[in-house]
Amino acid sequence: MSESSSRPVDLTLSCPAPLQDDARVLLAHGGGGRLMHRLIERCFAQTFRNPALDLRHDGAFLPLPSGTRLAFTTDSYVVRPLFFPGGDIGSLAVNGTVNDLAMCAARPLALSAGFILEEGFATHDLRRITASMQSAAAAVPVPIVTGDTKVVERGKGDGVFINTAGVGIVAEGVDVAPTQVRAGDAILVSGDIGRHGVAVLAAREGLAFATTVESDCAPLVAPVFALIEAGVSPSCLRDLTRGGLASALVEIAESARVAIEIDEAAVAVTEAVAAACEILGFDPFYLANEGCFVAFVRPELAARAIERLREMDGCRQASLIGHVRETGPAAVTVRTRYGGRRVLDMLSGEQLPRIC
Amino acid sequence: MSESSSRPVDLTLSCPAPLQDDARVLLAHGGGGRLMHRLIERCFAQTFRNPALDLRHDGAFLPLPSGTRLAFTTDSYVVRPLFFPGGDIGSLAVNGTVNDLAMCAARPLALSAGFILEEGFATHDLRRITASMQSAAAAVPVPIVTGDTKVVERGKGDGVFINTAGVGIVAEGVDVAPTQVRAGDAILVSGDIGRHGVAVLAAREGLAFATTVESDCAPLVAPVFALIEAGVSPSCLRDLTRGGLASALVEIAESARVAIEIDEAAVAVTEAVAAACEILGFDPFYLANEGCFVAFVRPELAARAIERLREMDGCRQASLIGHVRETGPAAVTVRTRYGGRRVLDMLSGEQLPRIC
């Protein structure tokens, strides 16, 4: 799906050979798909090996001697353009990291913020971005308690890159991880998909659709804790960022070694996003989201979970999209609207660079 | 001192006026001096205001309900060149953040690592860097538990930028902060100063000195905990990174509202660093270090502290360099080798961009 056609074909895109010594980083290595996973496995995961990292979750769990479990996560943000309908790099940098904590069933305790500024960047844009960060942080709420600023020469950066890291406290008695996923689990999606991807693409390319699509950028702490407090302890949570719903499901299926089946018709996509996808040739299953997550829950809890989610802001479209069929070879199958079946894989190329 | 002479003079360099709406980010905003402090105050500190951030320390303290105090800190690394005598961006990214935790009297619990890669960056360099990170992390020891990878287009980054954040557990009963500094406190420096700055500059410019100067890049957890375990609970700790010894002392004097007096002759500088400074016109007091810190301790503990430090690797040159004279207007005065006095201030311009 959606391999970049405007870039020279690189052998590493199509060939699953090991990284060669003369290999170079491609844009697709940052795309959330197969190549990124390979880079992470070979350059980072094998080198840094430890039990927390080996879980391959959105964040790491750190047990403290007191019995408290911390969640710890980080993301860098390089989105282009910096401002887009529904958000900007600042709100994204807060919500993205807050959501990785939420996906660990953790309530955010504090964020850090590291800025890499390009010489010549307008300070009024920087102030607009920090104001947006503060407003996003206050909405969670979570304080931004520590930070760092670096400046690189003109032409060695791109305005501003932001890294945020987050520390949170994991809800007691909740154990979310791909390894907790079991045959029979119901798979819920918290809302309609694809809005962030379309919003950023439209802003970047100056595309005007009949309806302006706004990013879904929003914090997911409240819906996750609404589930937990309603007695629904999910086996796994994952926000649908780079690589979208498809990549999240494939990642979880591979980590949990399960087969997953979902219904295309059960996945909410707004008319505006569907129309944009048709015009641009994108598949909404692979588009990035910044306020949408998938939850795996025991089947008997699915109805309660959906009911509770639909009471929450941003989750009115929550739906049951499928089930974990069995353990065994990892696979994600979609029953299409027309009665057919297709198998989802991670992106093998690059769909939309610098989406977050 | 050391204003950059090769760049056009910008009014904001010499004029302490507020940031104007049309102001732009200068390299000097990342230099660790007066301009960086102004940017931090106006764009970040005022916007993100909260008690942890308001402490203006190297990291934030986060009290947990269990009574444990966490330290949390972050730094992005943009050093150029990526590899230099005594270290590389990988060892720097680990030790820099580990040292910010150590300056909070915290034992590192876990690090995160966020990579911003430029399209075209050689993966064998990336692997060399991650191996160096792992080796630096193992020496502390601290695991790298979570991470993130982004890729930007060629010409929008510079090979690789790394952000690390760190979480640590603060030693019980120890309360380090600029606000703890008292009149009479002895001021110790853990080693000789200026090696990191000279090493990076020489590598960048291809300068060959009679002796190759290696960066002092090293973790400072062991010496800090050696002090604490010897019963020396410091009132304040600060590692001497961007802006060097001078900026660290001025920052602390301003936060604590105290006058500081130090002896130039008591500050260790190797012959090689002194010679390089003489040739290049640098002042070692402003050169960056990555394995050297200043400790403020009660005067009756100074002798024990120096004795203990000198037993530790990397701290054989530890020395008493001066005292806190009194509370009152913040000032840092140096008694020179020749009996004169000079007042230290933060850098007002840019000494050496991208030193860390």
PDB file of C-alpha atoms in Angstrom, chain A residues 7 19-31 36 39-40 42-44 47-50 52-54 57-60 62-66 68 70 72-78 80 109-124 126-127 129-134 143-158 161-163 165-167 169 204 242 353-354 356, chain B residues 7 19-31 36 39-40 42-44 47-50 52-54 57-60 62-66 68 70 72-78 80 109-124 126-127 129-134 143-158 161-163 165-167 169 204 242 353-354 356:
ATOM      1  CA  ARG A   7      11.426   8.965  -4.512  1.00  0.00           C
ATOM      2  CA  LEU A  19      20.990  -3.568   7.299  1.00  0.00           C
ATOM      3  CA  GLN A  20      24.230  -3.423   5.364  1.00  0.00           C
ATOM      4  CA  ASP A  21      27.219  -1.525   6.613  1.00  0.00           C
ATOM      5  CA  ASP A  22      26.805   0.967   3.798  1.00  0.00           C
ATOM      6  CA  ALA A  23      23.066   1.325   4.403  1.00  0.00           C
ATOM      7  CA  ARG A  24      21.663   4.777   4.922  1.00  0.00           C
ATOM      8  CA  VAL A  25      18.631   6.059   6.741  1.00  0.00           C
ATOM      9  CA  LEU A  26      15.569   6.536   4.517  1.00  0.00           C
ATOM     10  CA  LEU A  27      12.492   8.621   5.219  1.00  0.00           C
ATOM     11  CA  ALA A  28      10.590   5.335   5.407  1.00  0.00           C
ATOM     12  CA  HIS A  29      12.663   4.399   8.467  1.00  0.00           C
ATOM     13  CA  GLY A  30      10.557   6.966  10.326  1.00  0.00           C
ATOM     14  CA  GLY A  31       7.203   5.946   8.875  1.00  0.00           C
ATOM     15  CA  MET A  36      11.087   1.401  11.060  1.00  0.00           C
ATOM     16  CA  LEU A  39      15.717  -0.288  12.249  1.00  0.00           C
ATOM     17  CA  ILE A  40      14.455  -0.328  15.836  1.00  0.00           C
ATOM     18  CA  ARG A  42      18.631  -3.898  14.718  1.00  0.00           C
ATOM     19  CA  CYS A  43      19.984  -0.563  15.899  1.00  0.00           C
ATOM     20  CA  PHE A  44      18.210  -0.065  19.212  1.00  0.00           C
ATOM     21  CA  THR A  47      21.806  -3.031  21.602  1.00  0.00           C
ATOM     22  CA  PHE A  48      19.869  -1.668  24.578  1.00  0.00           C
ATOM     23  CA  ARG A  49      18.213  -4.979  25.562  1.00  0.00           C
ATOM     24  CA  ASN A  50      16.509  -5.064  28.948  1.00  0.00           C
ATOM     25  CA  ALA A  52      11.345  -3.121  30.128  1.00  0.00           C
ATOM     26  CA  LEU A  53      12.364  -2.426  26.525  1.00  0.00           C
ATOM     27  CA  ASP A  54      11.765  -6.019  25.483  1.00  0.00           C
ATOM     28  CA  HIS A  57       5.023  -1.311  24.441  1.00  0.00           C
ATOM     29  CA  ASP A  58       4.335   2.428  24.020  1.00  0.00           C
ATOM     30  CA  GLY A  59       6.161   3.071  27.261  1.00  0.00           C
ATOM     31  CA  ALA A  60       8.221   1.237  29.837  1.00  0.00           C
ATOM     32  CA  LEU A  62       9.330   0.738  36.153  1.00  0.00           C
ATOM     33  CA  PRO A  63       8.426  -0.967  39.424  1.00  0.00           C
ATOM     34  CA  LEU A  64       9.525   1.009  42.501  1.00  0.00           C
ATOM     35  CA  PRO A  65      10.439  -0.593  45.836  1.00  0.00           C
ATOM     36  CA  SER A  66       7.258   0.938  47.334  1.00  0.00           C
ATOM     37  CA  THR A  68       4.143   1.827  42.816  1.00  0.00           C
ATOM     38  CA  LEU A  70       5.856   4.051  37.016  1.00  0.00           C
ATOM     39  CA  PHE A  72       8.015   6.205  31.334  1.00  0.00           C
ATOM     40  CA  THR A  73       7.866   7.166  27.662  1.00  0.00           C
ATOM     41  CA  THR A  74       9.279   9.590  25.111  1.00  0.00           C
ATOM     42  CA  ASP A  75       8.587  10.902  21.616  1.00  0.00           C
ATOM     43  CA  SER A  76      10.225  13.501  19.426  1.00  0.00           C
ATOM     44  CA  TYR A  77       7.989  15.616  17.217  1.00  0.00           C
ATOM     45  CA  VAL A  78       9.057  16.806  13.776  1.00  0.00           C
ATOM     46  CA  ARG A  80       5.459  19.647   9.166  1.00  0.00           C
ATOM     47  CA  LEU A 109       2.654  12.797  36.674  1.00  0.00           C
ATOM     48  CA  ALA A 110       5.008  15.125  34.775  1.00  0.00           C
ATOM     49  CA  LEU A 111       6.376  15.918  31.329  1.00  0.00           C
ATOM     50  CA  SER A 112       9.768  17.144  30.152  1.00  0.00           C
ATOM     51  CA  ALA A 113      10.232  19.277  27.050  1.00  0.00           C
ATOM     52  CA  GLY A 114      13.391  19.490  24.938  1.00  0.00           C
ATOM     53  CA  PHE A 115      13.538  22.013  22.099  1.00  0.00           C
ATOM     54  CA  ILE A 116      15.908  21.920  19.127  1.00  0.00           C
ATOM     55  CA  LEU A 117      15.563  25.322  17.494  1.00  0.00           C
ATOM     56  CA  GLU A 118      16.907  26.349  14.115  1.00  0.00           C
ATOM     57  CA  GLU A 119      18.768  29.670  14.061  1.00  0.00           C
ATOM     58  CA  GLY A 120      16.380  32.270  12.642  1.00  0.00           C
ATOM     59  CA  PHE A 121      13.181  30.657  13.972  1.00  0.00           C
ATOM     60  CA  ALA A 122      10.665  33.354  14.930  1.00  0.00           C
ATOM     61  CA  THR A 123      10.292  33.680  18.674  1.00  0.00           C
ATOM     62  CA  HIS A 124       6.618  34.620  18.309  1.00  0.00           C
ATOM     63  CA  LEU A 126       7.927  29.630  19.604  1.00  0.00           C
ATOM     64  CA  ARG A 127       5.733  31.469  22.086  1.00  0.00           C
ATOM     65  CA  ILE A 129       3.813  26.792  20.449  1.00  0.00           C
ATOM     66  CA  THR A 130       4.718  26.909  24.140  1.00  0.00           C
ATOM     67  CA  ALA A 131       1.329  28.510  24.914  1.00  0.00           C
ATOM     68  CA  SER A 132      -0.331  25.648  23.043  1.00  0.00           C
ATOM     69  CA  MET A 133       1.748  23.121  25.014  1.00  0.00           C
ATOM     70  CA  GLN A 134       0.752  24.702  28.288  1.00  0.00           C
ATOM     71  CA  PRO A 143       2.838  19.907  34.617  1.00  0.00           C
ATOM     72  CA  ILE A 144       5.845  20.434  32.313  1.00  0.00           C
ATOM     73  CA  VAL A 145       8.536  20.319  34.982  1.00  0.00           C
ATOM     74  CA  THR A 146      11.920  20.259  33.255  1.00  0.00           C
ATOM     75  CA  GLY A 147      13.339  21.135  29.870  1.00  0.00           C
ATOM     76  CA  ASP A 148      16.244  21.893  27.601  1.00  0.00           C
ATOM     77  CA  THR A 149      16.965  24.190  24.676  1.00  0.00           C
ATOM     78  CA  LYS A 150      19.474  23.697  21.896  1.00  0.00           C
ATOM     79  CA  VAL A 151      20.028  25.839  18.811  1.00  0.00           C
ATOM     80  CA  VAL A 152      21.468  24.559  15.522  1.00  0.00           C
ATOM     81  CA  GLU A 153      22.663  26.603  12.560  1.00  0.00           C
ATOM     82  CA  ARG A 154      20.299  27.659   9.802  1.00  0.00           C
ATOM     83  CA  GLY A 155      19.864  24.742   7.406  1.00  0.00           C
ATOM     84  CA  LYS A 156      20.716  22.119  10.062  1.00  0.00           C
ATOM     85  CA  GLY A 157      17.229  21.864  11.534  1.00  0.00           C
ATOM     86  CA  ASP A 158      13.714  22.835  10.488  1.00  0.00           C
ATOM     87  CA  PHE A 161      11.769  19.934  16.852  1.00  0.00           C
ATOM     88  CA  ILE A 162      10.306  19.074  20.249  1.00  0.00           C
ATOM     89  CA  ASN A 163      10.951  16.059  22.407  1.00  0.00           C
ATOM     90  CA  ALA A 165       9.165  12.536  27.829  1.00  0.00           C
ATOM     91  CA  GLY A 166       6.550  11.609  30.378  1.00  0.00           C
ATOM     92  CA  VAL A 167       6.348   9.898  33.727  1.00  0.00           C
ATOM     93  CA  ILE A 169       1.706   6.238  37.720  1.00  0.00           C
ATOM     94  CA  ARG A 204       1.109  20.744   4.037  1.00  0.00           C
ATOM     95  CA  ARG A 242       2.150   6.628  12.726  1.00  0.00           C
ATOM     96  CA  PRO A 353       6.711  11.584   6.279  1.00  0.00           C
ATOM     97  CA  ARG A 354       6.790  13.860   9.325  1.00  0.00           C
ATOM     98  CA  CYS A 356       4.048  13.713  14.059  1.00  0.00           C
TER      99      CYS A 356
ATOM    100  CA  ARG B   7      28.786  36.602  12.855  1.00  0.00           C
ATOM    101  CA  LEU B  19      12.145  39.658  23.096  1.00  0.00           C
ATOM    102  CA  GLN B  20      10.376  41.546  20.319  1.00  0.00           C
ATOM    103  CA  ASP B  21       7.613  39.970  18.292  1.00  0.00           C
ATOM    104  CA  ASP B  22       9.863  40.004  15.246  1.00  0.00           C
ATOM    105  CA  ALA B  23      12.796  38.532  17.181  1.00  0.00           C
ATOM    106  CA  ARG B  24      14.437  35.424  15.850  1.00  0.00           C
ATOM    107  CA  VAL B  25      16.372  32.651  17.500  1.00  0.00           C
ATOM    108  CA  LEU B  26      20.156  33.163  17.444  1.00  0.00           C
ATOM    109  CA  LEU B  27      22.840  30.557  17.949  1.00  0.00           C
ATOM    110  CA  ALA B  28      23.666  32.353  21.185  1.00  0.00           C
ATOM    111  CA  HIS B  29      20.208  31.418  22.505  1.00  0.00           C
ATOM    112  CA  GLY B  30      21.610  27.901  22.858  1.00  0.00           C
ATOM    113  CA  GLY B  31      24.950  28.877  24.363  1.00  0.00           C
ATOM    114  CA  MET B  36      19.632  31.461  26.722  1.00  0.00           C
ATOM    115  CA  LEU B  39      14.780  32.852  26.249  1.00  0.00           C
ATOM    116  CA  ILE B  40      14.069  30.212  28.882  1.00  0.00           C
ATOM    117  CA  ARG B  42      10.333  34.373  28.603  1.00  0.00           C
ATOM    118  CA  CYS B  43       9.316  31.493  26.361  1.00  0.00           C
ATOM    119  CA  PHE B  44       9.292  28.545  28.739  1.00  0.00           C
ATOM    120  CA  THR B  47       4.445  29.803  30.288  1.00  0.00           C
ATOM    121  CA  PHE B  48       4.918  26.434  31.982  1.00  0.00           C
ATOM    122  CA  ARG B  49       5.099  27.788  35.560  1.00  0.00           C
ATOM    123  CA  ASN B  50       4.872  25.200  38.331  1.00  0.00           C
ATOM    124  CA  ALA B  52       9.056  21.920  40.211  1.00  0.00           C
ATOM    125  CA  LEU B  53      10.126  24.067  37.255  1.00  0.00           C
ATOM    126  CA  ASP B  54      10.381  27.200  39.393  1.00  0.00           C
ATOM    127  CA  HIS B  57      17.596  23.121  38.955  1.00  0.00           C
ATOM    128  CA  ASP B  58      19.181  20.598  36.557  1.00  0.00           C
ATOM    129  CA  GLY B  59      16.161  18.350  37.017  1.00  0.00           C
ATOM    130  CA  ALA B  60      12.760  18.374  38.666  1.00  0.00           C
ATOM    131  CA  LEU B  62       8.609  14.723  41.961  1.00  0.00           C
ATOM    132  CA  PRO B  63       7.405  13.551  45.369  1.00  0.00           C
ATOM    133  CA  LEU B  64       5.384  10.324  45.218  1.00  0.00           C
ATOM    134  CA  PRO B  65       2.644   9.411  47.695  1.00  0.00           C
ATOM    135  CA  SER B  66       4.906   6.633  49.058  1.00  0.00           C
ATOM    136  CA  THR B  68       9.945   8.371  47.485  1.00  0.00           C
ATOM    137  CA  LEU B  70      11.828  11.040  41.923  1.00  0.00           C
ATOM    138  CA  PHE B  72      13.258  13.790  36.272  1.00  0.00           C
ATOM    139  CA  THR B  73      15.385  15.534  33.666  1.00  0.00           C
ATOM    140  CA  THR B  74      15.967  15.829  29.910  1.00  0.00           C
ATOM    141  CA  ASP B  75      18.546  17.089  27.443  1.00  0.00           C
ATOM    142  CA  SER B  76      18.788  17.062  23.675  1.00  0.00           C
ATOM    143  CA  TYR B  77      22.223  16.566  22.137  1.00  0.00           C
ATOM    144  CA  VAL B  78      23.279  18.263  18.908  1.00  0.00           C
ATOM    145  CA  ARG B  80      29.185  18.594  16.219  1.00  0.00           C
ATOM    146  CA  LEU B 109      16.560   4.377  37.444  1.00  0.00           C
ATOM    147  CA  ALA B 110      15.994   4.499  33.668  1.00  0.00           C
ATOM    148  CA  LEU B 111      16.706   6.537  30.549  1.00  0.00           C
ATOM    149  CA  SER B 112      14.682   7.178  27.416  1.00  0.00           C
ATOM    150  CA  ALA B 113      16.263   7.848  24.030  1.00  0.00           C
ATOM    151  CA  GLY B 114      14.681   9.788  21.159  1.00  0.00           C
ATOM    152  CA  PHE B 115      16.491   9.927  17.818  1.00  0.00           C
ATOM    153  CA  ILE B 116      15.936  12.487  15.076  1.00  0.00           C
ATOM    154  CA  LEU B 117      17.754  11.092  12.053  1.00  0.00           C
ATOM    155  CA  GLU B 118      18.507  12.914   8.826  1.00  0.00           C
ATOM    156  CA  GLU B 119      17.666  10.998   5.651  1.00  0.00           C
ATOM    157  CA  GLY B 120      20.928   9.602   4.301  1.00  0.00           C
ATOM    158  CA  PHE B 121      22.646   9.166   7.678  1.00  0.00           C
ATOM    159  CA  ALA B 122      24.863   6.083   7.647  1.00  0.00           C
ATOM    160  CA  THR B 123      23.404   3.260   9.698  1.00  0.00           C
ATOM    161  CA  HIS B 124      26.878   2.056  10.671  1.00  0.00           C
ATOM    162  CA  LEU B 126      24.073   5.010  14.096  1.00  0.00           C
ATOM    163  CA  ARG B 127      25.095   1.573  15.305  1.00  0.00           C
ATOM    164  CA  ILE B 129      26.526   5.590  18.484  1.00  0.00           C
ATOM    165  CA  THR B 130      23.975   3.223  20.007  1.00  0.00           C
ATOM    166  CA  ALA B 131      26.797   0.850  21.028  1.00  0.00           C
ATOM    167  CA  SER B 132      28.505   3.780  22.725  1.00  0.00           C
ATOM    168  CA  MET B 133      25.246   4.697  24.492  1.00  0.00           C
ATOM    169  CA  GLN B 134      24.811   1.161  25.740  1.00  0.00           C
ATOM    170  CA  PRO B 143      18.916   0.757  31.429  1.00  0.00           C
ATOM    171  CA  ILE B 144      17.623   2.568  28.316  1.00  0.00           C
ATOM    172  CA  VAL B 145      14.010   1.437  28.555  1.00  0.00           C
ATOM    173  CA  THR B 146      12.002   3.350  25.980  1.00  0.00           C
ATOM    174  CA  GLY B 147      12.648   5.301  22.807  1.00  0.00           C
ATOM    175  CA  ASP B 148      11.465   6.901  19.623  1.00  0.00           C
ATOM    176  CA  THR B 149      12.798   7.388  16.092  1.00  0.00           C
ATOM    177  CA  LYS B 150      11.940  10.140  13.651  1.00  0.00           C
ATOM    178  CA  VAL B 151      13.450  10.791  10.237  1.00  0.00           C
ATOM    179  CA  VAL B 152      13.576  14.221   8.565  1.00  0.00           C
ATOM    180  CA  GLU B 153      14.468  15.008   4.958  1.00  0.00           C
ATOM    181  CA  ARG B 154      18.043  15.603   3.865  1.00  0.00           C
ATOM    182  CA  GLY B 155      18.967  19.194   4.719  1.00  0.00           C
ATOM    183  CA  LYS B 156      16.382  19.469   7.525  1.00  0.00           C
ATOM    184  CA  GLY B 157      18.551  17.904  10.226  1.00  0.00           C
ATOM    185  CA  ASP B 158      22.239  17.189  10.748  1.00  0.00           C
ATOM    186  CA  PHE B 161      20.129  14.552  17.178  1.00  0.00           C
ATOM    187  CA  ILE B 162      19.499  12.574  20.350  1.00  0.00           C
ATOM    188  CA  ASN B 163      17.254  13.406  23.256  1.00  0.00           C
ATOM    189  CA  ALA B 165      15.343  11.888  29.511  1.00  0.00           C
ATOM    190  CA  GLY B 166      16.103  10.281  32.827  1.00  0.00           C
ATOM    191  CA  VAL B 167      14.261   9.212  35.935  1.00  0.00           C
ATOM    192  CA  ILE B 169      15.446   8.136  42.893  1.00  0.00           C
ATOM    193  CA  ARG B 204      35.622  20.306  14.760  1.00  0.00           C
ATOM    194  CA  ARG B 242      27.448  24.734  28.554  1.00  0.00           C
ATOM    195  CA  PRO B 353      27.834  26.501  19.387  1.00  0.00           C
ATOM    196  CA  ARG B 354      26.746  22.859  19.539  1.00  0.00           C
ATOM    197  CA  CYS B 356      26.705  19.207  23.605  1.00  0.00           C
TER     198      CYS B 356
END
